[in-house]
Tab-separated table of N, CA and C in Angstrom:
chain	number	residue	atom	x	y	z
H	1	UNK	N	61.464	-74.738	52.500
H	1	UNK	CA	61.029	-73.192	52.630
H	1	UNK	C	62.456	-72.672	53.232
H	2	UNK	N	62.834	-71.527	52.377
H	2	UNK	CA	64.274	-70.776	52.815
H	2	UNK	C	63.704	-69.563	53.415
H	3	UNK	N	64.451	-68.974	54.416
H	3	UNK	CA	64.349	-67.888	55.114
H	3	UNK	C	65.555	-66.918	55.225
H	4	UNK	N	65.252	-65.668	54.884
H	4	UNK	CA	66.601	-64.944	54.633
H	4	UNK	C	65.975	-63.480	55.604
H	5	UNK	N	67.085	-62.878	56.341
H	5	UNK	CA	66.773	-61.924	57.122
H	5	UNK	C	68.136	-60.959	57.237
H	6	UNK	N	67.586	-59.545	57.088
H	6	UNK	CA	68.400	-58.670	57.057
H	6	UNK	C	68.113	-57.367	57.639
H	7	UNK	N	68.816	-56.506	58.187
H	7	UNK	CA	68.541	-55.172	58.869
H	7	UNK	C	69.101	-54.430	57.991
H	8	UNK	N	68.155	-53.270	57.709
H	8	UNK	CA	68.607	-51.983	56.953
H	8	UNK	C	68.440	-50.824	57.876
H	9	UNK	N	69.581	-50.026	57.919
H	9	UNK	CA	69.399	-48.947	58.592
H	9	UNK	C	69.455	-47.818	57.921
H	10	UNK	N	68.762	-47.172	58.181
H	10	UNK	CA	68.278	-45.805	57.307
H	10	UNK	C	68.508	-44.658	58.056
H	11	UNK	N	69.230	-43.899	57.602
H	11	UNK	CA	69.549	-42.519	58.036
H	11	UNK	C	68.262	-41.462	57.511
H	12	UNK	N	67.782	-41.049	58.503
H	12	UNK	CA	66.541	-40.063	58.166
H	12	UNK	C	67.210	-38.342	58.490
H	13	UNK	N	66.581	-37.611	57.613
H	13	UNK	CA	67.079	-36.116	57.711
H	13	UNK	C	66.059	-35.309	58.460
H	14	UNK	N	65.114	-35.833	59.324
H	14	UNK	CA	64.253	-35.214	60.114
H	14	UNK	C	62.776	-35.706	59.652
H	15	UNK	N	61.872	-34.994	59.931
H	15	UNK	CA	60.621	-35.376	59.380
H	15	UNK	C	60.401	-35.255	57.853
H	16	UNK	N	59.994	-36.489	57.385
H	16	UNK	CA	59.936	-36.608	56.007
H	16	UNK	C	59.519	-38.016	55.569
H	17	UNK	N	59.100	-38.094	54.386
H	17	UNK	CA	59.018	-39.556	53.813
H	17	UNK	C	60.320	-39.981	52.956
H	18	UNK	N	60.979	-41.056	53.423
H	18	UNK	CA	62.048	-41.900	52.600
H	18	UNK	C	61.532	-43.130	51.891
H	19	UNK	N	61.782	-42.985	50.477
H	19	UNK	CA	61.159	-43.894	49.656
H	19	UNK	C	62.446	-45.042	50.032
H	20	UNK	N	61.975	-46.294	50.247
H	20	UNK	CA	62.766	-47.503	50.393
H	20	UNK	C	62.855	-48.504	49.554
H	21	UNK	N	61.812	-48.603	48.585
H	21	UNK	CA	61.590	-49.348	47.665
H	21	UNK	C	62.819	-50.365	47.164
H	22	UNK	N	63.503	-49.589	46.497
H	22	UNK	CA	64.878	-50.195	46.060
H	22	UNK	C	65.727	-50.845	46.702
H	23	UNK	N	65.917	-50.180	48.337
H	23	UNK	CA	66.830	-51.107	48.945
H	23	UNK	C	66.086	-52.351	49.560
H	24	UNK	N	64.823	-52.336	49.741
H	24	UNK	CA	64.334	-53.810	49.938
H	24	UNK	C	64.023	-54.707	48.675
H	25	UNK	N	63.904	-54.179	47.680
H	25	UNK	CA	63.962	-55.062	46.331
H	25	UNK	C	65.336	-55.615	46.392
H	26	UNK	N	66.478	-54.680	46.579
H	26	UNK	CA	67.554	-55.252	46.348
H	26	UNK	C	68.034	-56.411	47.394
H	27	UNK	N	67.279	-56.638	48.583
H	27	UNK	CA	67.418	-57.699	49.577
H	27	UNK	C	66.612	-58.998	49.029
H	28	UNK	N	65.530	-58.615	48.228
H	28	UNK	CA	64.722	-59.643	47.800
H	28	UNK	C	65.667	-60.513	46.899
H	29	UNK	N	66.383	-59.682	45.803
H	29	UNK	CA	67.314	-60.375	44.788
H	29	UNK	C	68.601	-60.883	45.617
H	30	UNK	N	69.003	-60.387	46.408
H	30	UNK	CA	70.057	-61.044	47.239
H	30	UNK	C	69.844	-62.273	47.753
H	31	UNK	N	68.652	-62.411	48.537
H	31	UNK	CA	67.968	-63.712	48.938
H	31	UNK	C	67.796	-64.837	48.064
H	32	UNK	N	67.529	-64.624	47.043
H	32	UNK	CA	67.361	-65.782	45.956
H	32	UNK	C	66.107	-66.431	45.861
H	33	UNK	N	65.331	-65.746	46.797
H	33	UNK	CA	63.735	-66.186	46.961
H	33	UNK	C	63.079	-65.929	45.813
H	34	UNK	N	62.396	-66.816	45.064
H	34	UNK	CA	61.678	-66.555	43.879
H	34	UNK	C	60.047	-66.234	44.198
H	35	UNK	N	59.592	-67.236	45.272
H	35	UNK	CA	58.207	-66.977	45.452
H	35	UNK	C	58.048	-67.154	46.862
H	36	UNK	N	57.409	-66.011	47.689
H	36	UNK	CA	57.042	-66.182	48.974
H	36	UNK	C	56.554	-64.720	49.650
H	37	UNK	N	57.054	-64.306	50.724
H	37	UNK	CA	56.570	-63.382	51.275
H	37	UNK	C	57.785	-62.500	52.128
H	38	UNK	N	57.565	-61.217	51.820
H	38	UNK	CA	58.607	-60.210	52.306
H	38	UNK	C	57.606	-59.484	53.722
H	39	UNK	N	58.381	-59.684	54.883
H	39	UNK	CA	57.779	-58.850	56.008
H	39	UNK	C	58.585	-57.947	56.553
H	40	UNK	N	58.164	-56.729	56.734
H	40	UNK	CA	59.008	-55.576	56.837
H	40	UNK	C	58.749	-55.125	58.201
H	41	UNK	N	59.632	-54.756	59.256
H	41	UNK	CA	59.509	-54.449	60.714
H	41	UNK	C	60.085	-53.368	61.191
H	42	UNK	N	59.643	-52.473	61.367
H	42	UNK	CA	60.493	-51.174	61.635
H	42	UNK	C	60.419	-51.314	63.307
H	43	UNK	N	61.745	-51.136	63.825
H	43	UNK	CA	61.985	-51.223	65.143
H	43	UNK	C	61.942	-49.988	65.888
H	44	UNK	N	60.692	-49.142	65.808
H	44	UNK	CA	60.777	-47.753	66.306
H	44	UNK	C	59.375	-47.333	66.708
H	45	UNK	N	58.869	-46.334	67.701
H	45	UNK	CA	57.792	-46.158	68.054
H	45	UNK	C	57.421	-44.501	67.487
H	46	UNK	N	58.367	-43.999	66.842
H	46	UNK	CA	57.988	-42.469	66.480
H	46	UNK	C	58.552	-42.556	65.059
H	47	UNK	N	58.471	-43.540	64.316
H	47	UNK	CA	58.469	-43.462	62.895
H	47	UNK	C	57.768	-44.804	62.450
H	48	UNK	N	57.349	-44.614	60.994
H	48	UNK	CA	56.143	-45.694	60.581
H	48	UNK	C	56.560	-46.043	59.094
H	49	UNK	N	55.946	-47.092	58.846
H	49	UNK	CA	55.902	-47.701	57.423
H	49	UNK	C	54.799	-47.581	56.540
H	50	UNK	N	54.891	-47.133	55.233
H	50	UNK	CA	53.566	-46.893	54.556
H	50	UNK	C	53.952	-47.304	53.156
H	51	UNK	N	52.732	-47.817	52.498
H	51	UNK	CA	52.947	-48.314	50.907
H	51	UNK	C	52.084	-47.149	50.432
H	52	UNK	N	52.671	-46.583	49.393
H	52	UNK	CA	52.013	-45.246	48.742
H	52	UNK	C	52.314	-44.937	47.645
H	53	UNK	N	51.490	-44.141	46.889
H	53	UNK	CA	52.047	-43.523	45.620
H	53	UNK	C	53.282	-43.138	45.479
H	54	UNK	N	53.830	-43.727	44.474
H	54	UNK	CA	55.321	-43.217	44.205
H	54	UNK	C	55.644	-42.433	42.839
H	55	UNK	N	54.542	-42.082	42.366
H	55	UNK	CA	54.534	-41.013	41.065
H	55	UNK	C	54.707	-39.666	41.121
H	56	UNK	N	53.577	-39.333	41.792
H	56	UNK	CA	53.285	-37.875	42.159
H	56	UNK	C	53.630	-37.478	43.571
H	57	UNK	N	54.777	-36.669	43.634
H	57	UNK	CA	54.951	-36.225	45.094
H	57	UNK	C	54.101	-35.382	45.923
H	58	UNK	N	52.988	-34.803	45.249
H	58	UNK	CA	51.766	-34.059	45.816
H	58	UNK	C	51.299	-34.863	46.818
H	59	UNK	N	50.968	-36.212	46.301
H	59	UNK	CA	50.478	-37.139	47.327
H	59	UNK	C	51.162	-37.276	48.615
H	60	UNK	N	52.249	-37.439	48.722
H	60	UNK	CA	53.044	-37.497	49.713
H	60	UNK	C	53.057	-36.244	50.825
H	61	UNK	N	53.173	-35.109	50.069
H	61	UNK	CA	52.959	-33.507	50.780
H	61	UNK	C	51.562	-33.463	51.424
H	62	UNK	N	50.504	-34.172	50.428
H	62	UNK	CA	49.315	-33.985	51.001
H	62	UNK	C	48.959	-34.783	52.298
H	63	UNK	N	49.536	-35.910	52.350
H	63	UNK	CA	49.737	-36.706	53.382
H	63	UNK	C	50.173	-36.363	54.766
H	64	UNK	N	51.323	-35.753	54.488
H	64	UNK	CA	52.229	-34.884	55.495
H	64	UNK	C	51.414	-33.620	56.065
H	65	UNK	N	50.851	-32.930	55.234
H	65	UNK	CA	49.885	-31.951	55.726
H	65	UNK	C	48.797	-32.395	56.487
H	66	UNK	N	48.151	-33.590	56.041
H	66	UNK	CA	47.141	-33.897	56.644
H	66	UNK	C	47.334	-34.221	58.164
H	67	UNK	N	48.447	-35.099	58.200
H	67	UNK	CA	49.029	-35.550	59.755
H	67	UNK	C	49.199	-34.599	60.359
H	68	UNK	N	49.807	-33.321	59.782
H	68	UNK	CA	50.356	-32.303	60.848
H	68	UNK	C	48.887	-31.660	61.336
H	69	UNK	N	47.925	-31.615	60.473
H	69	UNK	CA	46.408	-31.282	60.961
H	69	UNK	C	45.780	-31.904	62.016
H	70	UNK	N	46.074	-33.310	61.623
H	70	UNK	CA	45.397	-34.315	62.526
H	70	UNK	C	45.757	-34.281	63.932
H	71	UNK	N	47.117	-34.446	64.116
H	71	UNK	CA	47.884	-34.653	65.082
H	71	UNK	C	48.988	-33.542	65.360
H	72	UNK	N	48.579	-32.471	65.739
H	72	UNK	CA	49.387	-31.069	65.971
H	72	UNK	C	50.566	-31.313	66.987
H	73	UNK	N	51.594	-30.536	66.957
H	73	UNK	CA	52.755	-30.513	67.875
H	73	UNK	C	52.658	-29.786	68.983
H	74	UNK	N	51.493	-28.826	68.605
H	74	UNK	CA	51.555	-27.591	69.951
H	74	UNK	C	50.446	-28.194	70.841
H	75	UNK	N	49.794	-29.267	70.652
H	75	UNK	CA	49.036	-29.675	71.790
H	75	UNK	C	49.643	-29.817	73.346
H	76	UNK	N	49.032	-29.743	74.226
H	76	UNK	CA	49.496	-30.058	75.537
H	76	UNK	C	49.628	-31.560	76.060
H	77	UNK	N	50.306	-32.233	75.333
H	77	UNK	CA	50.554	-33.756	75.769
H	77	UNK	C	51.171	-33.873	77.070
H	78	UNK	N	50.792	-34.985	77.706
H	78	UNK	CA	51.562	-35.336	78.952
H	78	UNK	C	52.765	-35.555	78.812
H	79	UNK	N	53.191	-36.637	77.580
H	79	UNK	CA	54.479	-37.083	77.507
H	79	UNK	C	55.060	-36.158	76.667
H	80	UNK	N	56.013	-35.360	77.278
H	80	UNK	CA	56.802	-34.099	76.453
H	80	UNK	C	58.252	-34.086	76.845
H	81	UNK	N	58.606	-34.962	77.494
H	81	UNK	CA	59.963	-34.856	78.176
H	81	UNK	C	61.090	-35.098	76.903
H	82	UNK	N	60.752	-35.541	76.014
H	82	UNK	CA	61.658	-35.695	74.769
H	82	UNK	C	61.581	-34.783	73.582
H	83	UNK	N	60.597	-33.710	73.913
H	83	UNK	CA	60.311	-32.761	72.944
H	83	UNK	C	58.878	-32.474	72.490
H	84	UNK	N	58.571	-31.278	71.848
H	84	UNK	CA	57.146	-31.406	71.571
H	84	UNK	C	56.739	-32.060	70.325
H	85	UNK	N	57.820	-32.768	69.339
H	85	UNK	CA	57.262	-33.644	68.526
H	85	UNK	C	57.230	-35.088	68.742
H	86	UNK	N	57.755	-35.489	70.023
H	86	UNK	CA	57.606	-36.805	70.355
H	86	UNK	C	56.305	-37.407	70.425
H	87	UNK	N	55.543	-36.765	71.327
H	87	UNK	CA	54.206	-37.644	71.339
H	87	UNK	C	53.287	-37.682	70.266
H	88	UNK	N	53.374	-36.424	69.344
H	88	UNK	CA	52.771	-36.554	68.128
H	88	UNK	C	53.134	-37.652	67.265
H	89	UNK	N	54.477	-37.839	67.344
H	89	UNK	CA	55.159	-38.930	66.367
H	89	UNK	C	54.595	-40.188	66.904
H	90	UNK	N	54.408	-40.542	68.396
H	90	UNK	CA	53.791	-41.939	68.645
H	90	UNK	C	52.506	-42.015	68.071
H	91	UNK	N	51.736	-40.962	68.103
H	91	UNK	CA	50.596	-40.953	67.755
H	91	UNK	C	50.405	-41.186	66.119
H	92	UNK	N	51.192	-40.629	65.348
H	92	UNK	CA	51.153	-40.714	63.938
H	92	UNK	C	51.540	-42.160	63.750
H	93	UNK	N	52.361	-42.767	64.439
H	93	UNK	CA	52.974	-44.152	64.116
H	93	UNK	C	51.724	-45.066	64.343
H	94	UNK	N	50.886	-44.677	65.551
H	94	UNK	CA	49.662	-45.902	65.864
H	94	UNK	C	48.876	-45.549	64.829
H	95	UNK	N	48.648	-44.376	63.904
H	95	UNK	CA	47.523	-44.481	62.885
H	95	UNK	C	48.231	-44.873	61.675
H	96	UNK	N	49.299	-45.214	61.479
H	96	UNK	CA	49.913	-45.900	60.638
H	96	UNK	C	50.439	-47.240	60.618
H	97	UNK	N	51.646	-47.462	60.254
H	97	UNK	CA	52.121	-49.098	60.735
H	97	UNK	C	53.598	-49.238	61.094
H	98	UNK	N	53.972	-50.204	61.823
H	98	UNK	CA	55.187	-50.358	62.257
H	98	UNK	C	55.648	-51.744	61.377
H	99	UNK	N	54.801	-52.324	60.393
H	99	UNK	CA	55.160	-53.455	59.786
H	99	UNK	C	54.472	-53.534	58.504
H	100	UNK	N	54.896	-54.280	57.343
H	100	UNK	CA	54.134	-54.465	56.123
H	100	UNK	C	54.399	-55.859	55.623
H	101	UNK	N	53.751	-56.457	55.001
H	101	UNK	CA	53.943	-57.491	54.321
H	101	UNK	C	53.509	-57.485	52.782
H	102	UNK	N	54.705	-58.029	52.135
H	102	UNK	CA	54.375	-57.892	50.484
H	102	UNK	C	54.730	-58.983	50.065
H	103	UNK	N	53.800	-59.647	48.910
H	103	UNK	CA	54.226	-61.003	48.434
H	103	UNK	C	55.382	-60.795	47.531
H	104	UNK	N	56.228	-61.946	47.402
H	104	UNK	CA	57.395	-62.101	46.334
H	104	UNK	C	56.928	-63.044	45.332
H	105	UNK	N	56.904	-62.585	43.893
H	105	UNK	CA	56.735	-63.355	42.794
H	105	UNK	C	57.757	-63.349	41.883
H	106	UNK	N	58.397	-64.295	41.148
H	106	UNK	CA	59.133	-64.127	40.174
H	106	UNK	C	60.566	-63.207	40.673
H	107	UNK	N	60.793	-63.576	41.732
H	107	UNK	CA	62.051	-63.141	42.513
H	107	UNK	C	61.908	-61.426	42.821
H	108	UNK	N	60.572	-61.013	42.612
H	108	UNK	CA	60.367	-59.331	42.923
H	108	UNK	C	59.435	-59.121	43.718
H	109	UNK	N	59.266	-58.133	44.484
H	109	UNK	CA	58.166	-57.691	45.228
H	109	UNK	C	56.910	-57.285	44.295
H	110	UNK	N	56.091	-57.967	45.022
H	110	UNK	CA	54.559	-57.705	44.163
H	110	UNK	C	53.821	-56.501	44.624
H	111	UNK	N	54.244	-55.182	43.925
H	111	UNK	CA	53.929	-54.229	44.242
H	111	UNK	C	53.157	-53.603	43.186
H	112	UNK	N	52.244	-52.815	43.316
H	112	UNK	CA	51.388	-52.360	42.192
H	112	UNK	C	52.286	-51.125	41.271
H	113	UNK	N	51.837	-50.898	40.126
H	113	UNK	CA	52.525	-50.044	39.414
H	113	UNK	C	52.978	-48.479	40.141
H	114	UNK	N	52.023	-47.983	40.990
H	114	UNK	CA	52.159	-46.888	41.455
H	114	UNK	C	52.467	-46.740	42.922
H	115	UNK	N	52.819	-48.019	43.429
H	115	UNK	CA	53.051	-48.432	45.103
H	115	UNK	C	54.680	-47.997	45.345
H	116	UNK	N	55.088	-47.610	46.239
H	116	UNK	CA	56.415	-47.402	46.735
H	116	UNK	C	56.112	-47.796	48.209
H	117	UNK	N	57.250	-48.406	48.883
H	117	UNK	CA	57.553	-48.425	50.440
H	117	UNK	C	58.271	-47.221	50.818
H	118	UNK	N	57.749	-46.534	51.964
H	118	UNK	CA	58.356	-45.509	52.484
H	118	UNK	C	58.379	-45.550	54.120
H	119	UNK	N	59.628	-45.130	54.533
H	119	UNK	CA	59.646	-44.959	55.980
H	119	UNK	C	59.434	-43.569	56.374
H	120	UNK	N	58.625	-43.526	57.246
H	120	UNK	CA	58.000	-42.136	57.435
H	120	UNK	C	58.451	-41.639	58.685
H	121	UNK	N	59.436	-40.525	58.853
H	121	UNK	CA	60.247	-40.134	60.064
H	121	UNK	C	59.096	-39.039	60.522
H	122	UNK	N	58.836	-39.309	61.839
H	122	UNK	CA	57.742	-38.307	62.413
H	122	UNK	C	58.280	-37.122	63.238
H	123	UNK	N	59.745	-37.532	63.562
H	123	UNK	CA	60.201	-36.508	64.452
H	123	UNK	C	61.204	-35.508	63.655
H	124	UNK	N	61.416	-34.358	64.298
H	124	UNK	CA	62.224	-33.183	63.733
H	124	UNK	C	63.567	-33.540	63.703
H	125	UNK	N	64.288	-34.052	64.232
H	125	UNK	CA	65.590	-34.473	64.317
H	125	UNK	C	65.937	-35.749	63.441
H	126	UNK	N	67.299	-36.034	63.007
H	126	UNK	CA	67.703	-36.875	62.143
H	126	UNK	C	67.785	-37.909	63.200
H	127	UNK	N	67.531	-39.318	62.759
H	127	UNK	CA	67.407	-40.517	63.221
H	127	UNK	C	68.371	-41.760	62.298
H	128	UNK	N	68.616	-42.686	63.005
H	128	UNK	CA	69.044	-43.868	62.285
H	128	UNK	C	67.985	-44.849	62.585
H	129	UNK	N	67.293	-45.330	61.658
H	129	UNK	CA	66.221	-46.211	61.938
H	129	UNK	C	66.564	-47.739	61.354
H	130	UNK	N	66.111	-48.653	62.192
H	130	UNK	CA	66.311	-49.878	61.763
H	130	UNK	C	65.063	-50.647	61.239
H	131	UNK	N	65.249	-51.163	60.319
H	131	UNK	CA	64.181	-51.903	59.519
H	131	UNK	C	64.591	-53.542	59.387
H	132	UNK	N	63.690	-54.432	59.914
H	132	UNK	CA	64.214	-55.740	59.664
H	132	UNK	C	63.272	-56.335	58.576
H	133	UNK	N	64.190	-56.985	57.633
H	133	UNK	CA	63.516	-57.187	56.224
H	133	UNK	C	63.604	-59.020	56.483
H	134	UNK	N	62.388	-59.478	56.477
H	134	UNK	CA	62.568	-60.971	56.882
H	134	UNK	C	61.642	-61.566	55.698
H	135	UNK	N	62.252	-62.400	54.699
H	135	UNK	CA	61.725	-63.105	53.920
H	135	UNK	C	61.631	-64.582	53.871
H	136	UNK	N	60.397	-65.118	53.347
H	136	UNK	CA	60.327	-66.691	53.366
H	136	UNK	C	59.790	-66.915	52.150
H	137	UNK	N	60.159	-68.288	51.768
H	137	UNK	CA	59.704	-68.751	50.414
H	137	UNK	C	60.690	-69.675	49.795
H	138	UNK	N	60.524	-69.926	48.483
H	138	UNK	CA	61.192	-70.818	47.871
H	138	UNK	C	61.756	-70.215	46.452
């Protein structure tokens, strides 16, 4: 069993979805693992990971609009020392994921035709996010 680990640093431009499929795929190729598992872990509490539609950008816009209504920034949250967008960002992260697991076969991520991996920045300001990519397999 081979293990391979790398940290991706992703610069976000504020609240938005960042497609990271190609960056993660490149790490899988670099690892040389042909069959196994890719574990992704985002080391933050105000951003998240999702696997979602990669063809029609309207899907992503609808998700952003839905979450804006579901978790509004203008609520009177107790935790507000880091700004009005901080507590909503934590709630959005709880409702999504900070980790994902994707099988590897024939040296590639086993994603569906219309699936992409996205880092979802929930804060208004730019951040550099760290994603741990841990691969196991043969």
